[in-house]
Amino acid sequence: MVKKATALANANIALVKYWGKRNEELILPYNSSISMTCDGLFTTTTVEFSEKYKEDIIIINDEELKKDEKNILSHLEKIRKMAGIKERVKVVSESNFPVAAGLASSASGLAALTLAATKAAGLDLNQRELSILARQGSGSACRSIYGGFVEWLKGEKEDGSNSYANQIVDKNYWPEFRIIVTILTEAKKKISSRAGMVQTVKTCPFYQGWLKTVEEDLKIVKEAILQKDFPKLGAQAEYNCLKMHALMMTTKPSIIYWRPATMEVIQNVLAWREEGLQCYFTIDAGPNIKVLCLKKDKKEINKRLLRLEGVIKTIIAKPGDDAKIIDKYLF
Ligand code: DP6
């Protein structure tokens, strides 16, 4: 039997951020988070377990992985153990957007890897099981198993069995929602989210304040999604993002992901809003910025963004689909 499968998973962008782990080994967060799965920003991954491979080969965006970056090898080892198989593995993975620039590439990457590898290994996991497993590769990956708007429940259990994502609504619920991913640099960020979170939990004096207020953010953003109330969602997502960056900036040593172009976009989004154009921003662990808007305004906002100093390109995403197995091999 051929132990080979390909999966496609979309990236997701958090509207209420995940920041800080209560368990680094199992990747268990201190707080729940909410995201939108993005159509058009995806990773495709083919996995094959076979005796013909003498060692594990992992190729990501044409580059061979030399060490256990992002714990990909340990993740595959975990799946091998679950399936009770011993064969070495070949993985080829491609994302259609710049990796490591705060665009949640690890989310789509680890979600696609988890789905393709479990399928290739002969395991038939349901979405919740996939979400729990993907989470152990990269936290935000648990959300990319589902399409539409998604909530990752932090869970309380020590073993992580109730820390997984759930779909709030599918991609057809609010099809007018758009996120304009605005790329300012394609350079790799200096501090990974993983390291940044550890530093925050350890040294930021405001982390307890984050935990005290994030429940309110979650409640409001979830309500806004269900009510399709764009200003309510945008305002709370923007506020939550700024709170996360305030944490990052006040760790020791400080973590400042913003570039001058990031501030340029922030100031303009605020000014356009004053003018009556409905738009809000969110930023992850990198300089790139994402502008939230509705379909009716996307052309105008996109045109204005592309005119700004420092903007290289934009990608417009609408709510996307669940991660899925596809009928095509990358090798
Ligand atoms: C700022 O999921 O990449 O994008 O669990 O350590 O792999 P690890 O971190 P990762 O962190 C994402 C952080 C964020 C916010 C978010 O997506 O919720």
PDB file of N, CA, C and O and ligand atoms in Angstrom, residues 14 17-19 21 27 70 106 138-140 143 193-194 197 244 284-285, ligand 1:
ATOM      1  N   ALA A  14      -5.315  35.944  13.197  1.00  0.00           N
ATOM      2  CA  ALA A  14      -6.033  36.052  14.465  1.00  0.00           C
ATOM      3  C   ALA A  14      -6.654  37.431  14.621  1.00  0.00           C
ATOM      4  O   ALA A  14      -6.037  38.466  14.325  1.00  0.00           O
ATOM      5  N   LYS A  17      -5.724  37.554  19.603  1.00  0.00           N
ATOM      6  CA  LYS A  17      -4.452  36.845  19.474  1.00  0.00           C
ATOM      7  C   LYS A  17      -4.191  35.804  20.547  1.00  0.00           C
ATOM      8  O   LYS A  17      -4.603  35.970  21.704  1.00  0.00           O
ATOM      9  N   TYR A  18      -3.463  34.787  20.134  1.00  0.00           N
ATOM     10  CA  TYR A  18      -2.881  33.802  21.064  1.00  0.00           C
ATOM     11  C   TYR A  18      -1.494  34.326  21.407  1.00  0.00           C
ATOM     12  O   TYR A  18      -0.676  34.554  20.515  1.00  0.00           O
ATOM     13  N   TRP A  19      -1.235  34.555  22.687  1.00  0.00           N
ATOM     14  CA  TRP A  19       0.102  35.032  23.065  1.00  0.00           C
ATOM     15  C   TRP A  19       0.438  34.548  24.479  1.00  0.00           C
ATOM     16  O   TRP A  19      -0.079  35.082  25.459  1.00  0.00           O
ATOM     17  N   LYS A  21       2.201  30.736  26.507  1.00  0.00           N
ATOM     18  CA  LYS A  21       1.874  29.316  26.708  1.00  0.00           C
ATOM     19  C   LYS A  21       1.929  28.936  28.182  1.00  0.00           C
ATOM     20  O   LYS A  21       2.866  29.300  28.875  1.00  0.00           O
ATOM     21  N   ILE A  27       2.213  22.750  23.872  1.00  0.00           N
ATOM     22  CA  ILE A  27       1.663  23.977  23.274  1.00  0.00           C
ATOM     23  C   ILE A  27       0.224  24.216  23.760  1.00  0.00           C
ATOM     24  O   ILE A  27      -0.744  24.071  23.018  1.00  0.00           O
ATOM     25  N   LYS A  70      11.124  24.319  13.875  1.00  0.00           N
ATOM     26  CA  LYS A  70       9.686  24.304  14.200  1.00  0.00           C
ATOM     27  C   LYS A  70       9.230  22.907  14.596  1.00  0.00           C
ATOM     28  O   LYS A  70       8.057  22.546  14.467  1.00  0.00           O
ATOM     29  N   SER A 106       3.368  29.161   9.751  1.00  0.00           N
ATOM     30  CA  SER A 106       3.468  27.920  10.520  1.00  0.00           C
ATOM     31  C   SER A 106       2.081  27.325  10.726  1.00  0.00           C
ATOM     32  O   SER A 106       1.932  26.119  10.855  1.00  0.00           O
ATOM     33  N   SER A 138       2.355  23.598  16.047  1.00  0.00           N
ATOM     34  CA  SER A 138       2.379  25.057  16.196  1.00  0.00           C
ATOM     35  C   SER A 138       0.981  25.464  16.647  1.00  0.00           C
ATOM     36  O   SER A 138      -0.009  25.058  16.025  1.00  0.00           O
ATOM     37  N   GLY A 139       0.905  26.244  17.709  1.00  0.00           N
ATOM     38  CA  GLY A 139      -0.383  26.546  18.315  1.00  0.00           C
ATOM     39  C   GLY A 139      -1.432  27.001  17.317  1.00  0.00           C
ATOM     40  O   GLY A 139      -2.522  26.416  17.211  1.00  0.00           O
ATOM     41  N   SER A 140      -1.086  28.040  16.537  1.00  0.00           N
ATOM     42  CA  SER A 140      -2.085  28.619  15.633  1.00  0.00           C
ATOM     43  C   SER A 140      -2.528  27.634  14.549  1.00  0.00           C
ATOM     44  O   SER A 140      -3.560  27.834  13.914  1.00  0.00           O
ATOM     45  N   ARG A 143      -6.091  26.110  14.480  1.00  0.00           N
ATOM     46  CA  ARG A 143      -7.222  26.870  13.933  1.00  0.00           C
ATOM     47  C   ARG A 143      -7.362  26.660  12.432  1.00  0.00           C
ATOM     48  O   ARG A 143      -8.439  26.830  11.876  1.00  0.00           O
ATOM     49  N   SER A 193       7.706  33.859  17.131  1.00  0.00           N
ATOM     50  CA  SER A 193       6.595  33.979  18.078  1.00  0.00           C
ATOM     51  C   SER A 193       6.895  33.113  19.292  1.00  0.00           C
ATOM     52  O   SER A 193       6.600  33.476  20.425  1.00  0.00           O
ATOM     53  N   ARG A 194       7.464  31.941  19.002  1.00  0.00           N
ATOM     54  CA  ARG A 194       7.713  30.994  20.094  1.00  0.00           C
ATOM     55  C   ARG A 194       8.595  31.618  21.180  1.00  0.00           C
ATOM     56  O   ARG A 194       8.275  31.590  22.361  1.00  0.00           O
ATOM     57  N   MET A 197       6.935  34.736  22.944  1.00  0.00           N
ATOM     58  CA  MET A 197       5.922  34.403  23.965  1.00  0.00           C
ATOM     59  C   MET A 197       6.580  34.046  25.299  1.00  0.00           C
ATOM     60  O   MET A 197       6.117  34.472  26.355  1.00  0.00           O
ATOM     61  N   MET A 244      -1.527  43.292  22.478  1.00  0.00           N
ATOM     62  CA  MET A 244      -0.465  42.285  22.338  1.00  0.00           C
ATOM     63  C   MET A 244       0.874  42.946  22.042  1.00  0.00           C
ATOM     64  O   MET A 244       1.912  42.576  22.595  1.00  0.00           O
ATOM     65  N   ASP A 284       0.640  40.806  13.398  1.00  0.00           N
ATOM     66  CA  ASP A 284       1.108  39.651  14.174  1.00  0.00           C
ATOM     67  C   ASP A 284       2.577  39.829  14.543  1.00  0.00           C
ATOM     68  O   ASP A 284       3.040  40.951  14.664  1.00  0.00           O
ATOM     69  N   ALA A 285       3.282  38.720  14.719  1.00  0.00           N
ATOM     70  CA  ALA A 285       4.666  38.824  15.175  1.00  0.00           C
ATOM     71  C   ALA A 285       5.606  39.117  14.009  1.00  0.00           C
ATOM     72  O   ALA A 285       6.448  38.298  13.632  1.00  0.00           O
TER      73      ALA A 285
HETATM   74  C1  DP6 B   1       1.089  36.536  16.961  1.00  0.00           C
HETATM   75  O1  DP6 B   1       1.289  29.645  16.508  1.00  0.00           O
HETATM   76  O2  DP6 B   1       3.320  30.653  15.409  1.00  0.00           O
HETATM   77  O3  DP6 B   1       0.406  35.056  15.229  1.00  0.00           O
HETATM   78  O4  DP6 B   1       2.657  27.896  18.981  1.00  0.00           O
HETATM   79  O5  DP6 B   1       4.976  28.715  19.230  1.00  0.00           O
HETATM   80  O6  DP6 B   1       4.236  27.765  17.060  1.00  0.00           O
HETATM   81  P1  DP6 B   1       3.841  28.532  18.299  1.00  0.00           P
HETATM   82  O7  DP6 B   1       3.406  29.985  17.839  1.00  0.00           O
HETATM   83  P2  DP6 B   1       2.498  30.488  16.627  1.00  0.00           P
HETATM   84  O8  DP6 B   1       2.086  31.933  17.200  1.00  0.00           O
HETATM   85  C2  DP6 B   1       1.170  32.782  16.593  1.00  0.00           C
HETATM   86  C3  DP6 B   1       1.161  34.097  17.295  1.00  0.00           C
HETATM   87  C4  DP6 B   1       0.407  35.213  16.628  1.00  0.00           C
HETATM   88  C5  DP6 B   1      -1.018  35.318  17.155  1.00  0.00           C
HETATM   89  C6  DP6 B   1      -1.998  34.287  16.654  1.00  0.00           C
HETATM   90  O9  DP6 B   1      -1.886  33.800  15.528  1.00  0.00           O
HETATM   91  O10 DP6 B   1      -2.943  34.014  17.418  1.00  0.00           O
END
